[in-house]
Amino acid sequence: MSGRGQRQGRGGGGTPRGGAVARGGGPAIRGGPAGTVARGPAGAPSLPAAHVQSVGVKRKGFGTSGQAIEVWTNHFAVDIPQNIIRHYDAITPSEQSLPLKLNMDLIRHLQEVIAPQVFTPPAVYDGRKNMFAARELPFTEGSMTFDVSLPQQPTTTGAPPTRSPKVYKIKITKVAEINPEITTRFLEGKQSHDNEILTTITALNVVVRHEPTMQWPFNVRSFFTDRETVDIGSGIVLWRGYFQSVRPGQGRMYMNIDISTGAMYRPGSLIELMLDFLGRPLDRPMLLAPSKGFPEREHSRVQRFLHGAKIKTSDSGSPRSINKLSKTGANNLRFQLRDGPTLTVAQYFMQTYNRTLKYPDLPCVELYSGALIPLEMCTVPPGQIMRKQVPPERTKAVLEFATKKPHERLASIREGLGVLQYGQSEYVRQFGLHVNEQSVSIKARVLPPPTLKYGVGSKQPTITPRDGGWNMIDKKFYKPQPISRWAWIIYEREQRFNGATANAAVANMIKACRSVGMVIADEHPEITWHNPQGNVFDHVKQVGGAVRQKTRGNPELLVFVLPEGATDTYTAIKHVGDVLLGVATQCLKSSKAFRANDQYFANVCLKLNVKLGGINTIPDSRSVSILSDPHNPTIVMGADVIHPAAHSEGRPSYTALVANVDSDHAKYVATSRVQTSRQEMIDDLADMAEEVIKKFIGYRKNMEKVANTAPKRIIFYRDGVSEGQFKQVLEKELPLLQEACKRVGVKPNITVIVVGKRHHVRFFPKNPQDADRSGNCRAGTVVDTDIAHPTEFDFYLQSHGGLLGTSRPAHYNVLHDENSFTVDGLQSLSFALCHVYARSTRSVSIPAPVYYADIVCSRAKNHYSPDSNLDFSESQTAEGSQNTSQLQAYKQGFKPLHANSSYVMYFS
């Protein structure tokens, strides 16, 4: 799935220069002893002082409901330093956008070779603009400018460098002094979060990251070592890495450490890398020769894969970046020498270096300078991060490498301290940092799960989930939707999915539907076979005509059987069903539907019922007291934004808003929009919210027949927002939500909660009896002390049962609360909403409306006609003014849902 864009530091303006990371980023400092959290008179964690200001809602208390337990967490106590830290700007005036690695190399050379007498002990640097020193640097007027040039690496042939090294002017200026005492007050809840505290946390992170980033490949806050690697094919080698981030907790600072995974280019011969990526034998380089039939599509694929990768050549010791690949071989690729003749690349190397190319038919690498290098002269240096999406066929291998059971992950994290070696780092020692070697044990609670209600005819009308799961044996849907008119369209070859197989699949689906209360009137639906390369709309029209002739009505449901890899066909089906015709569609993989067991079709029924307008289950009113108050009708909304993948310039971002329309908070509607690429704030939120509020009012009036149709409360769950964007949510999105209410003429109290999953906080059961069968903490584990924010209302909730690997809790930040909900109330509500996800009989990791919003975003391309000619490949790029015109093209091509689809959970 496409990435969600860059996450930023906490706070509004005033972040440290170069984009500091808020509330996270490095290790700790020696000061007081590694004590415990500040406690109040009764031993409970202290609340922030009255004068303290916060971005979101200030912490009002701590939860008490649930079973008290203790858990390990991947946090290590950090001591706060006593000494002043000096903050400097490191500026290269004419080089504002140098690569981070080059910046690091320049500063290192400056400190170690050019001016070691100035930088003793050496300062630390973030690779952009921030430099921090443990002592005052001896500048006469607060700044100093240095001329720095990096030594040229010798060529592999021993030839002298052809030009003198480039000289960079670097100006270093003192900008501030940081007093760690202010950070101590912030951790104790006695000081508001401000830019100085942010800069202190940034400084600590830069200190601990400085040495690893000088030694190993790194990516934002993780670095990777070659101690544990695996070659997964497709030209990719995985390296084990470590994430590290200093984070403020309640009463003290913590180091958050986690294991991570880096995908690297396969080192060695570039020719072998290309063959490996394409899945070709490594000993057949001529498969890459354009003159021998190397396909244009394969050429484009491998060119996208290699774009920006660094290679070394036999005539230069310095790595250089690939721009593209030539479309002809070195023996046919011609260029003109300056004031000289026109030569092929092969002729040039023969005349200049007396070198006969072994593979003159192979294409050349073109560097950004325009230089052309034959493939056989190129090697790929090890430890080079591959910043492209891993091919889908390698995702399983990545997951296998990255996934570790909870006890294995905690052991790896603890062992990681030996790799990080904070105590042996010159930089960590000189700043007086100290990281405790024992991971922290903290108090947690396990919330009771909600009771779920099923429909009439169920032997067990209510059920209480256990470890995040339950089953539907002998249960009927709360509101099963009947099917009167339906048909099957099979896109698999009839030889592989014949009539008998199709009839068996139909019978199994009917059986599954009836077992959950869904009545199917037609036991012999129309079944037709079609070519998946054909026109889906024409096929549906043909089948629809047959259904009308048979039943005198349009089909309510179309079931499609698809072969493997039919992604384009699936997209076309959803466009026809959701956008053009407003008919429910259900796609089945032929490999799954072929002799499928009862469980498979039971899972299909979960999706079918809500697509048709039914309701599978509802939370018992006593489990969600916040939502069940008849005097305070409540809308729960989920909102999300999805961004294009890196390097996909010109493609837009997509937004989604999902909201319940029923009083039981189990039936949701959705709306989606297109907006500027990589913009996180939702531009059209007012229009989108107005739409769903009107549907809420209409459903209550026309379907539920209640008197008080207007919402009195809105609970707005927002996904995908970084801590640095919280203020923007309050300043931009909250007013748009209020504007929507004003347009409709309602005045509900609004609560805004950000739900985050992009973090590295993990919990591990301390006692075996507190673990589920996977070894994870049990569903409902909540933490709002110790590692939570010192002043703001936040909590971590692990709401789902474990399956594979180590479960990740969701992080909830309450930014705005006009409803004055209690801590226990919001935690229990969020947990209950994780149980109404219609597609499974397991609780999910985030509240259902947020989960649905994520799904709606990912389905955005279904709104475009298959004939639109818009490019949805991850590699699409555009430059300059093309971006604006392409955005307009995507907006104009984005078709709204059919009216029939807009009132049901078509996205399930």
Tab-separated table of N, CA, C and O in Angstrom, residues 313-379:
chain	number	residue	atom	x	y	z
A	313	THR	N	32.934	2.021	-10.276
A	313	THR	CA	33.492	1.577	-11.548
A	313	THR	C	34.987	1.380	-11.390
A	313	THR	O	35.608	1.873	-10.442
A	314	SER	N	35.550	0.676	-12.354
A	314	SER	CA	36.969	0.337	-12.243
A	314	SER	C	37.876	1.543	-12.429
A	314	SER	O	39.063	1.480	-12.099
A	315	ASP	N	37.353	2.656	-12.936
A	315	ASP	CA	38.201	3.824	-13.146
A	315	ASP	C	37.949	4.921	-12.110
A	315	ASP	O	38.459	6.024	-12.227
A	316	SER	N	37.119	4.626	-11.095
A	316	SER	CA	36.840	5.627	-10.071
A	316	SER	C	36.553	4.937	-8.755
A	316	SER	O	35.795	3.968	-8.706
A	317	GLY	N	37.145	5.440	-7.675
A	317	GLY	CA	36.912	4.840	-6.375
A	317	GLY	C	35.669	5.351	-5.692
A	317	GLY	O	35.231	4.788	-4.698
A	318	SER	N	35.093	6.438	-6.162
A	318	SER	CA	33.933	7.044	-5.502
A	318	SER	C	32.637	6.502	-6.092
A	318	SER	O	32.500	6.439	-7.320
A	319	PRO	N	31.680	6.128	-5.249
A	319	PRO	CA	30.385	5.666	-5.767
A	319	PRO	C	29.657	6.790	-6.502
A	319	PRO	O	29.738	7.954	-6.114
A	320	ARG	N	28.963	6.419	-7.554
A	320	ARG	CA	28.184	7.394	-8.331
A	320	ARG	C	26.792	6.827	-8.578
A	320	ARG	O	26.608	5.619	-8.666
A	321	SER	N	25.819	7.730	-8.707
A	321	SER	CA	24.414	7.320	-8.765
A	321	SER	C	23.943	7.074	-10.192
A	321	SER	O	24.280	7.825	-11.118
A	322	ILE	N	23.114	6.038	-10.339
A	322	ILE	CA	22.524	5.698	-11.638
A	322	ILE	C	21.321	6.598	-11.899
A	322	ILE	O	20.444	6.747	-11.040
A	323	ASN	N	21.278	7.164	-13.085
A	323	ASN	CA	20.096	7.911	-13.496
A	323	ASN	C	19.161	7.004	-14.306
A	323	ASN	O	17.994	6.866	-13.975
A	324	LYS	N	19.718	6.362	-15.337
A	324	LYS	CA	18.890	5.464	-16.142
A	324	LYS	C	19.778	4.491	-16.901
A	324	LYS	O	21.015	4.538	-16.799
A	325	LEU	N	19.149	3.606	-17.662
A	325	LEU	CA	19.852	2.641	-18.504
A	325	LEU	C	19.636	3.003	-19.969
A	325	LEU	O	18.548	3.448	-20.357
A	326	SER	N	20.663	2.814	-20.766
A	326	SER	CA	20.513	3.070	-22.200
A	326	SER	C	19.621	2.002	-22.816
A	326	SER	O	19.486	0.895	-22.278
A	327	LYS	N	19.011	2.340	-23.918
A	327	LYS	CA	18.115	1.398	-24.593
A	327	LYS	C	18.807	0.588	-25.683
A	327	LYS	O	18.194	-0.282	-26.290
A	328	THR	N	20.079	0.902	-25.913
A	328	THR	CA	20.865	0.126	-26.877
A	328	THR	C	22.149	-0.330	-26.213
A	328	THR	O	22.547	0.187	-25.155
A	329	GLY	N	22.813	-1.305	-26.824
A	329	GLY	CA	24.044	-1.834	-26.286
A	329	GLY	C	25.220	-0.890	-26.490
A	329	GLY	O	25.148	0.064	-27.273
A	330	ALA	N	26.324	-1.157	-25.770
A	330	ALA	CA	27.503	-0.295	-25.846
A	330	ALA	C	28.092	-0.258	-27.251
A	330	ALA	O	28.753	0.714	-27.629
A	331	ASN	N	27.853	-1.307	-28.045
A	331	ASN	CA	28.412	-1.327	-29.399
A	331	ASN	C	27.557	-0.535	-30.396
A	331	ASN	O	27.961	-0.318	-31.530
A	332	ASN	N	26.367	-0.097	-29.961
A	332	ASN	CA	25.497	0.696	-30.843
A	332	ASN	C	25.193	2.080	-30.271
A	332	ASN	O	24.589	2.905	-30.960
A	333	LEU	N	25.589	2.314	-29.042
A	333	LEU	CA	25.283	3.582	-28.381
A	333	LEU	C	26.365	4.601	-28.738
A	333	LEU	O	27.525	4.457	-28.348
A	334	ARG	N	25.982	5.633	-29.483
A	334	ARG	CA	26.962	6.591	-29.981
A	334	ARG	C	26.878	7.920	-29.239
A	334	ARG	O	25.811	8.330	-28.782
A	335	PHE	N	28.027	8.573	-29.131
A	335	PHE	CA	28.086	9.916	-28.564
A	335	PHE	C	29.256	10.634	-29.228
A	335	PHE	O	30.152	10.008	-29.810
A	336	GLN	N	29.275	11.965	-29.130
A	336	GLN	CA	30.330	12.744	-29.776
A	336	GLN	C	31.300	13.274	-28.734
A	336	GLN	O	30.897	13.876	-27.739
A	337	LEU	N	32.568	13.005	-28.947
A	337	LEU	CA	33.605	13.568	-28.083
A	337	LEU	C	33.649	15.084	-28.276
A	337	LEU	O	33.344	15.598	-29.363
A	338	ARG	N	34.036	15.776	-27.221
A	338	ARG	CA	34.159	17.230	-27.327
A	338	ARG	C	35.202	17.565	-28.385
A	338	ARG	O	36.369	17.167	-28.297
A	339	ASP	N	34.773	18.315	-29.423
A	339	ASP	CA	35.658	18.684	-30.538
A	339	ASP	C	36.287	17.462	-31.180
A	339	ASP	O	37.447	17.481	-31.608
A	340	GLY	N	35.527	16.367	-31.211
A	340	GLY	CA	36.105	15.163	-31.790
A	340	GLY	C	35.073	14.364	-32.545
A	340	GLY	O	33.953	14.823	-32.790
A	341	PRO	N	35.445	13.142	-32.906
A	341	PRO	CA	34.553	12.305	-33.721
A	341	PRO	C	33.428	11.693	-32.885
A	341	PRO	O	33.424	11.746	-31.668
A	342	THR	N	32.476	11.101	-33.585
A	342	THR	CA	31.395	10.346	-32.945
A	342	THR	C	31.829	8.891	-32.817
A	342	THR	O	32.279	8.278	-33.791
A	343	LEU	N	31.712	8.350	-31.604
A	343	LEU	CA	32.139	6.980	-31.324
A	343	LEU	C	31.019	6.218	-30.626
A	343	LEU	O	30.142	6.808	-29.998
A	344	THR	N	31.087	4.899	-30.725
A	344	THR	CA	30.241	4.096	-29.836
A	344	THR	C	30.956	3.996	-28.488
A	344	THR	O	32.172	4.236	-28.376
A	345	VAL	N	30.216	3.630	-27.462
A	345	VAL	CA	30.819	3.484	-26.132
A	345	VAL	C	31.898	2.404	-26.174
A	345	VAL	O	32.973	2.544	-25.581
A	346	ALA	N	31.618	1.306	-26.890
A	346	ALA	CA	32.599	0.223	-26.982
A	346	ALA	C	33.887	0.717	-27.646
A	346	ALA	O	35.001	0.402	-27.203
A	347	GLN	N	33.756	1.530	-28.712
A	347	GLN	CA	34.942	2.076	-29.390
A	347	GLN	C	35.708	3.012	-28.461
A	347	GLN	O	36.945	3.008	-28.436
A	348	TYR	N	34.988	3.808	-27.705
A	348	TYR	CA	35.634	4.754	-26.799
A	348	TYR	C	36.505	4.022	-25.776
A	348	TYR	O	37.663	4.414	-25.529
A	349	PHE	N	35.994	2.980	-25.179
A	349	PHE	CA	36.776	2.260	-24.171
A	349	PHE	C	37.955	1.524	-24.806
A	349	PHE	O	38.999	1.359	-24.163
A	350	MET	N	37.807	1.113	-26.044
A	350	MET	CA	38.932	0.473	-26.730
A	350	MET	C	40.024	1.496	-27.019
A	350	MET	O	41.212	1.248	-26.761
A	351	GLN	N	39.645	2.664	-27.517
A	351	GLN	CA	40.627	3.686	-27.885
A	351	GLN	C	41.259	4.342	-26.663
A	351	GLN	O	42.455	4.636	-26.650
A	352	THR	N	40.471	4.581	-25.638
A	352	THR	CA	40.960	5.334	-24.486
A	352	THR	C	41.682	4.447	-23.482
A	352	THR	O	42.723	4.829	-22.925
A	353	TYR	N	41.147	3.265	-23.229
A	353	TYR	CA	41.694	2.395	-22.171
A	353	TYR	C	42.253	1.082	-22.715
A	353	TYR	O	42.686	0.233	-21.934
A	354	ASN	N	42.215	0.923	-24.034
A	354	ASN	CA	42.666	-0.326	-24.657
A	354	ASN	C	41.927	-1.519	-24.050
A	354	ASN	O	42.503	-2.555	-23.744
A	355	ARG	N	40.633	-1.324	-23.848
A	355	ARG	CA	39.831	-2.366	-23.198
A	355	ARG	C	38.739	-2.829	-24.155
A	355	ARG	O	37.922	-2.041	-24.615
A	356	THR	N	38.766	-4.129	-24.459
A	356	THR	CA	37.713	-4.727	-25.274
A	356	THR	C	36.598	-5.203	-24.347
A	356	THR	O	36.851	-5.977	-23.409
A	357	LEU	N	35.404	-4.726	-24.597
A	357	LEU	CA	34.286	-5.107	-23.729
A	357	LEU	C	33.929	-6.573	-23.943
A	357	LEU	O	33.862	-7.064	-25.063
A	358	LYS	N	33.687	-7.253	-22.824
A	358	LYS	CA	33.300	-8.660	-22.881
A	358	LYS	C	31.850	-8.800	-23.337
A	358	LYS	O	31.497	-9.765	-24.026
A	359	TYR	N	31.006	-7.827	-22.946
A	359	TYR	CA	29.579	-7.880	-23.288
A	359	TYR	C	29.168	-6.564	-23.963
A	359	TYR	O	28.428	-5.763	-23.402
A	360	PRO	N	29.628	-6.330	-25.185
A	360	PRO	CA	29.321	-5.056	-25.855
A	360	PRO	C	27.844	-4.904	-26.239
A	360	PRO	O	27.390	-3.803	-26.524
A	361	ASP	N	27.080	-6.008	-26.219
A	361	ASP	CA	25.663	-5.933	-26.568
A	361	ASP	C	24.792	-5.453	-25.411
A	361	ASP	O	23.614	-5.137	-25.619
A	362	LEU	N	25.358	-5.426	-24.207
A	362	LEU	CA	24.553	-5.037	-23.042
A	362	LEU	C	24.431	-3.520	-22.974
A	362	LEU	O	25.312	-2.785	-23.433
A	363	PRO	N	23.345	-3.016	-22.372
A	363	PRO	CA	23.175	-1.558	-22.260
A	363	PRO	C	24.198	-0.949	-21.313
A	363	PRO	O	24.952	-1.653	-20.636
A	364	CYS	N	24.205	0.371	-21.272
A	364	CYS	CA	25.110	1.106	-20.397
A	364	CYS	C	24.314	1.794	-19.279
A	364	CYS	O	23.128	2.106	-19.430
A	365	VAL	N	24.979	2.034	-18.188
A	365	VAL	CA	24.438	2.877	-17.128
A	365	VAL	C	24.702	4.327	-17.510
A	365	VAL	O	25.816	4.677	-17.918
A	366	GLU	N	23.685	5.180	-17.401
A	366	GLU	CA	23.878	6.605	-17.586
A	366	GLU	C	23.814	7.282	-16.221
A	366	GLU	O	22.814	7.167	-15.505
A	367	LEU	N	24.897	7.972	-15.858
A	367	LEU	CA	24.952	8.669	-14.586
A	367	LEU	C	24.267	10.028	-14.710
A	367	LEU	O	23.922	10.468	-15.808
A	368	TYR	N	24.064	10.694	-13.570
A	368	TYR	CA	23.417	12.006	-13.601
A	368	TYR	C	24.262	13.027	-14.352
A	368	TYR	O	23.744	14.012	-14.879
A	369	SER	N	25.579	12.784	-14.403
A	369	SER	CA	26.458	13.690	-15.140
A	369	SER	C	26.340	13.502	-16.649
A	369	SER	O	26.864	14.303	-17.419
A	370	GLY	N	25.665	12.422	-17.065
A	370	GLY	CA	25.557	12.106	-18.485
A	370	GLY	C	26.567	11.069	-18.933
A	370	GLY	O	26.495	10.587	-20.066
A	371	ALA	N	27.518	10.728	-18.050
A	371	ALA	CA	28.528	9.727	-18.399
A	371	ALA	C	27.869	8.372	-18.641
A	371	ALA	O	26.900	8.006	-17.971
A	372	LEU	N	28.418	7.619	-19.614
A	372	LEU	CA	27.911	6.303	-19.970
A	372	LEU	C	28.927	5.250	-19.562
A	372	LEU	O	30.097	5.318	-19.969
A	373	ILE	N	28.507	4.271	-18.759
A	373	ILE	CA	29.414	3.240	-18.247
A	373	ILE	C	28.874	1.877	-18.638
A	373	ILE	O	27.713	1.564	-18.333
A	374	PRO	N	29.662	1.024	-19.293
A	374	PRO	CA	29.205	-0.337	-19.606
A	374	PRO	C	28.866	-1.107	-18.326
A	374	PRO	O	29.533	-0.946	-17.297
A	375	LEU	N	27.849	-1.941	-18.378
A	375	LEU	CA	27.403	-2.684	-17.189
A	375	LEU	C	28.529	-3.515	-16.582
A	375	LEU	O	28.631	-3.635	-15.359
A	376	GLU	N	29.354	-4.108	-17.439
A	376	GLU	CA	30.365	-5.028	-16.917
A	376	GLU	C	31.431	-4.326	-16.071
A	376	GLU	O	32.172	-4.983	-15.336
A	377	MET	N	31.507	-3.004	-16.165
A	377	MET	CA	32.479	-2.257	-15.379
A	377	MET	C	31.905	-1.765	-14.052
A	377	MET	O	32.599	-1.111	-13.277
A	378	CYS	N	30.639	-2.093	-13.770
A	378	CYS	CA	29.949	-1.553	-12.590
A	378	CYS	C	29.769	-2.608	-11.509
A	378	CYS	O	29.374	-3.745	-11.794
A	379	THR	N	30.059	-2.216	-10.297
A	379	THR	CA	29.774	-3.061	-9.131
A	379	THR	C	28.945	-2.260	-8.141
A	379	THR	O	29.021	-1.027	-8.091
